[in-house]
PDB file of C-alpha atoms in Angstrom:
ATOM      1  CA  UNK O1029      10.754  -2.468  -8.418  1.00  0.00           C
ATOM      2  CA  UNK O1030      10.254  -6.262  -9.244  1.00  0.00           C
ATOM      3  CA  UNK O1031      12.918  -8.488  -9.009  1.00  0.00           C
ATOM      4  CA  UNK O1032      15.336  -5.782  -7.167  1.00  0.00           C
ATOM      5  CA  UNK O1033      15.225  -5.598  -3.274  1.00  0.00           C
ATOM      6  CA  UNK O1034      13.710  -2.028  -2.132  1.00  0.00           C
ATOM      7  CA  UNK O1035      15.649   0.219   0.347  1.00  0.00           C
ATOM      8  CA  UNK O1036      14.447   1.877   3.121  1.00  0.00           C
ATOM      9  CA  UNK O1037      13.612   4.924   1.335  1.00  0.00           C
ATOM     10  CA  UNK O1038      11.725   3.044  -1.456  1.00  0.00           C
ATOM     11  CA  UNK O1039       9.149   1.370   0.984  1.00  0.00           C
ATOM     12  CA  UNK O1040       9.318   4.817   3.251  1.00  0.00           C
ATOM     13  CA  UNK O1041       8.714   6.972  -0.284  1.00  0.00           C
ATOM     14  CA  UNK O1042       6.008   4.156  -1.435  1.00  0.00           C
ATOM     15  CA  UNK O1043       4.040   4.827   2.141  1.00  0.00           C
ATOM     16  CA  UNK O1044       3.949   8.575   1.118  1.00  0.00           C
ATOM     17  CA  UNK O1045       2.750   8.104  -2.580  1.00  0.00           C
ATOM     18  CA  UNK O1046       0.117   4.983  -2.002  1.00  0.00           C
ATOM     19  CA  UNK O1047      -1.660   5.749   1.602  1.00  0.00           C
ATOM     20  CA  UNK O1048      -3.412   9.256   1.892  1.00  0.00           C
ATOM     21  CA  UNK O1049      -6.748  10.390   2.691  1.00  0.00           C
ATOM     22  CA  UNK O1050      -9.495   9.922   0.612  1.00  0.00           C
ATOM     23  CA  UNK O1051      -9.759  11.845  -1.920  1.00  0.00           C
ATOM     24  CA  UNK O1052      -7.003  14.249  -0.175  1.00  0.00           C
ATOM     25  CA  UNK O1053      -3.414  14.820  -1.363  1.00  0.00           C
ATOM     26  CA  UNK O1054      -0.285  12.849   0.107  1.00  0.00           C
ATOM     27  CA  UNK O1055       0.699  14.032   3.839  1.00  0.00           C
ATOM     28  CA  UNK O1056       3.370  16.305   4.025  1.00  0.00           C
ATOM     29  CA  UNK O1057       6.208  15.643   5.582  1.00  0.00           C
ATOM     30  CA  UNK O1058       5.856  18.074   8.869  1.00  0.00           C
ATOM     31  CA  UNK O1059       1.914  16.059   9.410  1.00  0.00           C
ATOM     32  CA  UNK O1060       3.790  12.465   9.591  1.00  0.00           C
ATOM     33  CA  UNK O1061       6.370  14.189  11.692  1.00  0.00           C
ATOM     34  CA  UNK O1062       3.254  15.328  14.097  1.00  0.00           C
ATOM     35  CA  UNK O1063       1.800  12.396  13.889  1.00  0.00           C
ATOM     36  CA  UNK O1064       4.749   9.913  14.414  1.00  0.00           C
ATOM     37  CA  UNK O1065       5.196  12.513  17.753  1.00  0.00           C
ATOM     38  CA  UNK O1066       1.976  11.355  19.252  1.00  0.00           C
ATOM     39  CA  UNK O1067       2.166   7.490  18.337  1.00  0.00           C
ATOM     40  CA  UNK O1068       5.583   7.560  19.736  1.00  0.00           C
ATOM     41  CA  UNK O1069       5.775  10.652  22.311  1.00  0.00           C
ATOM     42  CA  UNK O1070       9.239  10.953  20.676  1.00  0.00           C
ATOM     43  CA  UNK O1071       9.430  14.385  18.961  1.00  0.00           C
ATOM     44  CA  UNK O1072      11.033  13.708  15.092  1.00  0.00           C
ATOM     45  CA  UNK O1073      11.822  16.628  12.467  1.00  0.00           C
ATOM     46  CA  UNK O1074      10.187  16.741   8.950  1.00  0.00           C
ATOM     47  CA  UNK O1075      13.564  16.968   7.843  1.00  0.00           C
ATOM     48  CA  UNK O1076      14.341  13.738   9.288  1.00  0.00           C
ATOM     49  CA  UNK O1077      11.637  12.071   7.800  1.00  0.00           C
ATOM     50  CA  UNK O1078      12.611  13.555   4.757  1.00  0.00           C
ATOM     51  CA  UNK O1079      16.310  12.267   4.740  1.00  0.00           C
ATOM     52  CA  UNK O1080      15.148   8.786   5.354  1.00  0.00           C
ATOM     53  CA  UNK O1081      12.384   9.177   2.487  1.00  0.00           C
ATOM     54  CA  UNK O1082      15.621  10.488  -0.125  1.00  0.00           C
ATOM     55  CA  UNK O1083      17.982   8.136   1.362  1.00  0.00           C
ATOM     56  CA  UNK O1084      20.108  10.515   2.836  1.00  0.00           C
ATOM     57  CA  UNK O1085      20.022   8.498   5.996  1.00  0.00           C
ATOM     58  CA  UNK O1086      19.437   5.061   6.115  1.00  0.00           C
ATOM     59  CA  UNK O1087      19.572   4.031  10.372  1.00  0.00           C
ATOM     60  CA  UNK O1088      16.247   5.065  11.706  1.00  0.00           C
ATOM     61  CA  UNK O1089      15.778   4.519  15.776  1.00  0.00           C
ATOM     62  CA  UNK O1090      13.397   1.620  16.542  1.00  0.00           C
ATOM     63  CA  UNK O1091      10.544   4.331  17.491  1.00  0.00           C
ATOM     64  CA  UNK O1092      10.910   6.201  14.702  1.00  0.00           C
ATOM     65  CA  UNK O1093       9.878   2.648  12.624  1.00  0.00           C
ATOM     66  CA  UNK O1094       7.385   2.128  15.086  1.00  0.00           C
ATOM     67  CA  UNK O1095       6.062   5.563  14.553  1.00  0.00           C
ATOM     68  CA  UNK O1096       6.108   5.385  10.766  1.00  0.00           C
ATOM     69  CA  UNK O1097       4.360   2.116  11.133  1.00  0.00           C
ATOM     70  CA  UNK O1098       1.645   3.339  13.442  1.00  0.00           C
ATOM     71  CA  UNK O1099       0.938   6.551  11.280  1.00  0.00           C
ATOM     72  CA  UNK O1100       0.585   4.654   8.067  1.00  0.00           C
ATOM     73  CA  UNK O1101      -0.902   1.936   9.140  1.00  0.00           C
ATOM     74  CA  UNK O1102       1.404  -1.364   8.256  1.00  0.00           C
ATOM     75  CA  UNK O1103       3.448  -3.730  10.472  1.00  0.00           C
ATOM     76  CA  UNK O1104       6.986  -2.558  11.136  1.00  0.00           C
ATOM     77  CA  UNK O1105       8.077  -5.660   9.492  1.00  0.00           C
ATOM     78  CA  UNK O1106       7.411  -3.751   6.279  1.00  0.00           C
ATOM     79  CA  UNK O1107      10.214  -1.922   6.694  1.00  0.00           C
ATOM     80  CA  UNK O1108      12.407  -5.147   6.381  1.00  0.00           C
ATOM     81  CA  UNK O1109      10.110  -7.490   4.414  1.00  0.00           C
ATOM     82  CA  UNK O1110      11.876  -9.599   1.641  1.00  0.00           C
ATOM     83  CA  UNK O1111       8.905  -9.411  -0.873  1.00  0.00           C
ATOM     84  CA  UNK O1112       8.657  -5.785  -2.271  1.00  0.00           C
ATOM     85  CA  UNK O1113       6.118  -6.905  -4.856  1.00  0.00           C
ATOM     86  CA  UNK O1114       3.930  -8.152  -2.059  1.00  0.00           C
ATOM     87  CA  UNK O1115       4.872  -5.010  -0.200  1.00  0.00           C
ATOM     88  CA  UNK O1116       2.834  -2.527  -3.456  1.00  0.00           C
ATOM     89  CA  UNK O1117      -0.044  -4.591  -3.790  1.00  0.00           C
ATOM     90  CA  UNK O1118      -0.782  -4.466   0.349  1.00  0.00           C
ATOM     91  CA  UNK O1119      -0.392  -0.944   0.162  1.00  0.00           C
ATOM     92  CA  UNK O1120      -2.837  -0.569  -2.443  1.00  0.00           C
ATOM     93  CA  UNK O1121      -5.132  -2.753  -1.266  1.00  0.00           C
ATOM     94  CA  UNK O1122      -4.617  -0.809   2.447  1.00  0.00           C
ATOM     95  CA  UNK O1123      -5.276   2.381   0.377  1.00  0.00           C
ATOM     96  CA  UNK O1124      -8.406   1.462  -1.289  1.00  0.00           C
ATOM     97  CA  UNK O1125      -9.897  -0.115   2.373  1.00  0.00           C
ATOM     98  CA  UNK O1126      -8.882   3.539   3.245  1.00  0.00           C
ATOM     99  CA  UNK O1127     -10.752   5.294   0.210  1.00  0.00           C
ATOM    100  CA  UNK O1128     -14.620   5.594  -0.763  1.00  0.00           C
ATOM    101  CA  UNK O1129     -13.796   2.357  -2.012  1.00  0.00           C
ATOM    102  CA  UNK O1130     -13.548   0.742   1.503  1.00  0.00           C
ATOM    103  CA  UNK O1131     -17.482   0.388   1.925  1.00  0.00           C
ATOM    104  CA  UNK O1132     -17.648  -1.764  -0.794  1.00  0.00           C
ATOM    105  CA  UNK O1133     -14.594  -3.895  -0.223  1.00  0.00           C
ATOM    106  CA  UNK O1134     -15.806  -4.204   3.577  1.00  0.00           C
ATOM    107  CA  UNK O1135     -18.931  -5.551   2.433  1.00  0.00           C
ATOM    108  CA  UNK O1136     -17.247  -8.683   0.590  1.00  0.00           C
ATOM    109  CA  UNK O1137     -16.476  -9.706   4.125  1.00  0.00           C
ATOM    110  CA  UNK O1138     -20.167 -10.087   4.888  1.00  0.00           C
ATOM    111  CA  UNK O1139     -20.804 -12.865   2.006  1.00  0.00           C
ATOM    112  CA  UNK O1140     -20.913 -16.383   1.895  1.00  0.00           C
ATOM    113  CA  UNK O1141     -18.301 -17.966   1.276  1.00  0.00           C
ATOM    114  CA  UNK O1142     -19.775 -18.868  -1.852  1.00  0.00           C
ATOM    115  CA  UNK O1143     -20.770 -15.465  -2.861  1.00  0.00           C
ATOM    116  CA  UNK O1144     -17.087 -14.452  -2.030  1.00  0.00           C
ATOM    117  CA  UNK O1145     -15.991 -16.467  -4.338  1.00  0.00           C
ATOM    118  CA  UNK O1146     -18.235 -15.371  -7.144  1.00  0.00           C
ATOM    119  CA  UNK O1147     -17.166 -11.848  -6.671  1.00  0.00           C
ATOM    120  CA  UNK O1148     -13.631 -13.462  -6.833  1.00  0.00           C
ATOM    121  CA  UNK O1149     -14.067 -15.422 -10.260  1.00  0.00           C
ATOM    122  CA  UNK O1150     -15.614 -11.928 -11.052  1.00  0.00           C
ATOM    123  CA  UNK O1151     -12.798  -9.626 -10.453  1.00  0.00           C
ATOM    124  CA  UNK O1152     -10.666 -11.877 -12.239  1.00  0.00           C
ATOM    125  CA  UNK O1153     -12.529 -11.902 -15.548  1.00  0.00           C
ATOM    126  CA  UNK O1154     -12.624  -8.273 -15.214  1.00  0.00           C
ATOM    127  CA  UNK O1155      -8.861  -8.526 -14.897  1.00  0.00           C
ATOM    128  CA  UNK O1156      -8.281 -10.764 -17.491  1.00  0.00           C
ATOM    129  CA  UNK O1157     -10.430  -8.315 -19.523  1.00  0.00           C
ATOM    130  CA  UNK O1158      -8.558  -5.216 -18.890  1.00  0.00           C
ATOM    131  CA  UNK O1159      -5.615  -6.885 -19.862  1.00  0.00           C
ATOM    132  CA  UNK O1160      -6.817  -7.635 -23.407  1.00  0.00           C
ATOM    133  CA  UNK O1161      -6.776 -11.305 -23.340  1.00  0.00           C
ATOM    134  CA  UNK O1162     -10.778 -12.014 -23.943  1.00  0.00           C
ATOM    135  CA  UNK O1163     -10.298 -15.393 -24.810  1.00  0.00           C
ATOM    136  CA  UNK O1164     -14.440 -15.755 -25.098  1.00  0.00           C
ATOM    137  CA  UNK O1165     -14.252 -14.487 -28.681  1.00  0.00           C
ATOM    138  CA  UNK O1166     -12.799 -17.869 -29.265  1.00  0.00           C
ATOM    139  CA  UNK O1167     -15.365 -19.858 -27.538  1.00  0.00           C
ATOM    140  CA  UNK O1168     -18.063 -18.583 -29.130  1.00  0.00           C
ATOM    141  CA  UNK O1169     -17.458 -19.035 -32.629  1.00  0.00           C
ATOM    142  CA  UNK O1170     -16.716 -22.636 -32.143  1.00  0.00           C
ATOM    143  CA  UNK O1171     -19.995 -23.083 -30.394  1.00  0.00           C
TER     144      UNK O1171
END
């Protein structure tokens, strides 16, 4: 979706795919439904949250945000945020905090700063890696 502004139902449909339990399957639509209940106290159908996921309606009530907020964990202001790019790579970053991957993200927190920032130069080689552009090759034969 970069470079086009997401709908409603792309960020509400992007909730479903990225956050889930570890390990588990997405929640179905009548568990957010349940859940969104007891955040809000305001009973909503799994075919409601359906309709909004497709589209089909586009003019949720203020709760039913709040409740679709509170259930998958980001700010209602997702729901209207400009950057939809920004949006994807929160939710992933939410989902792996929620994952077996969590412990070890967590502990980053608990370095230096300096040690924070060696993980960081790390991750980014490993990046730069995966993306096929080793550009030590290079440097070594010259050396």
């Amino acid at each position: 979706m970069r470079g086009e502004q997401m709908t409603l139902a792309d960020r509400i449909d992007l909730l479903f795919r990225t956050v889930h339990p570890a390990g588990g399957k997405p929640y179905s639509l009548e568990y957010v439904a349940s859940g969104i209940e007891k955040i809000t106290g305001e009973k909503i159908s799994a075919n409601a949250i359906w309709k909004l996921r497709k589209g089909k309606s586009a003019n949720p009530t203020k709760k039913t945000i709040e409740g679709l907020a509170g259930f998958f964990g980001v700010p209602p202001s997702y729901f209207f945020d400009e950057a939809p790019e920004r949006a994807g790579e929160e939710l992933r970053l939410l989902a792996a905090m929620r994952d077996g991957r969590g412990a070890r993200l967590r502990s980053f927190l608990d370095l230096s700063p300096a040690g924070q920032e060696m993980v960081a130069e790390l991750i980014a080689y490993a990046a730069h890696m995966e993306q096929g552009k080793d550009d030590t090759s290079d440097q070594k034969d010259t050396e």
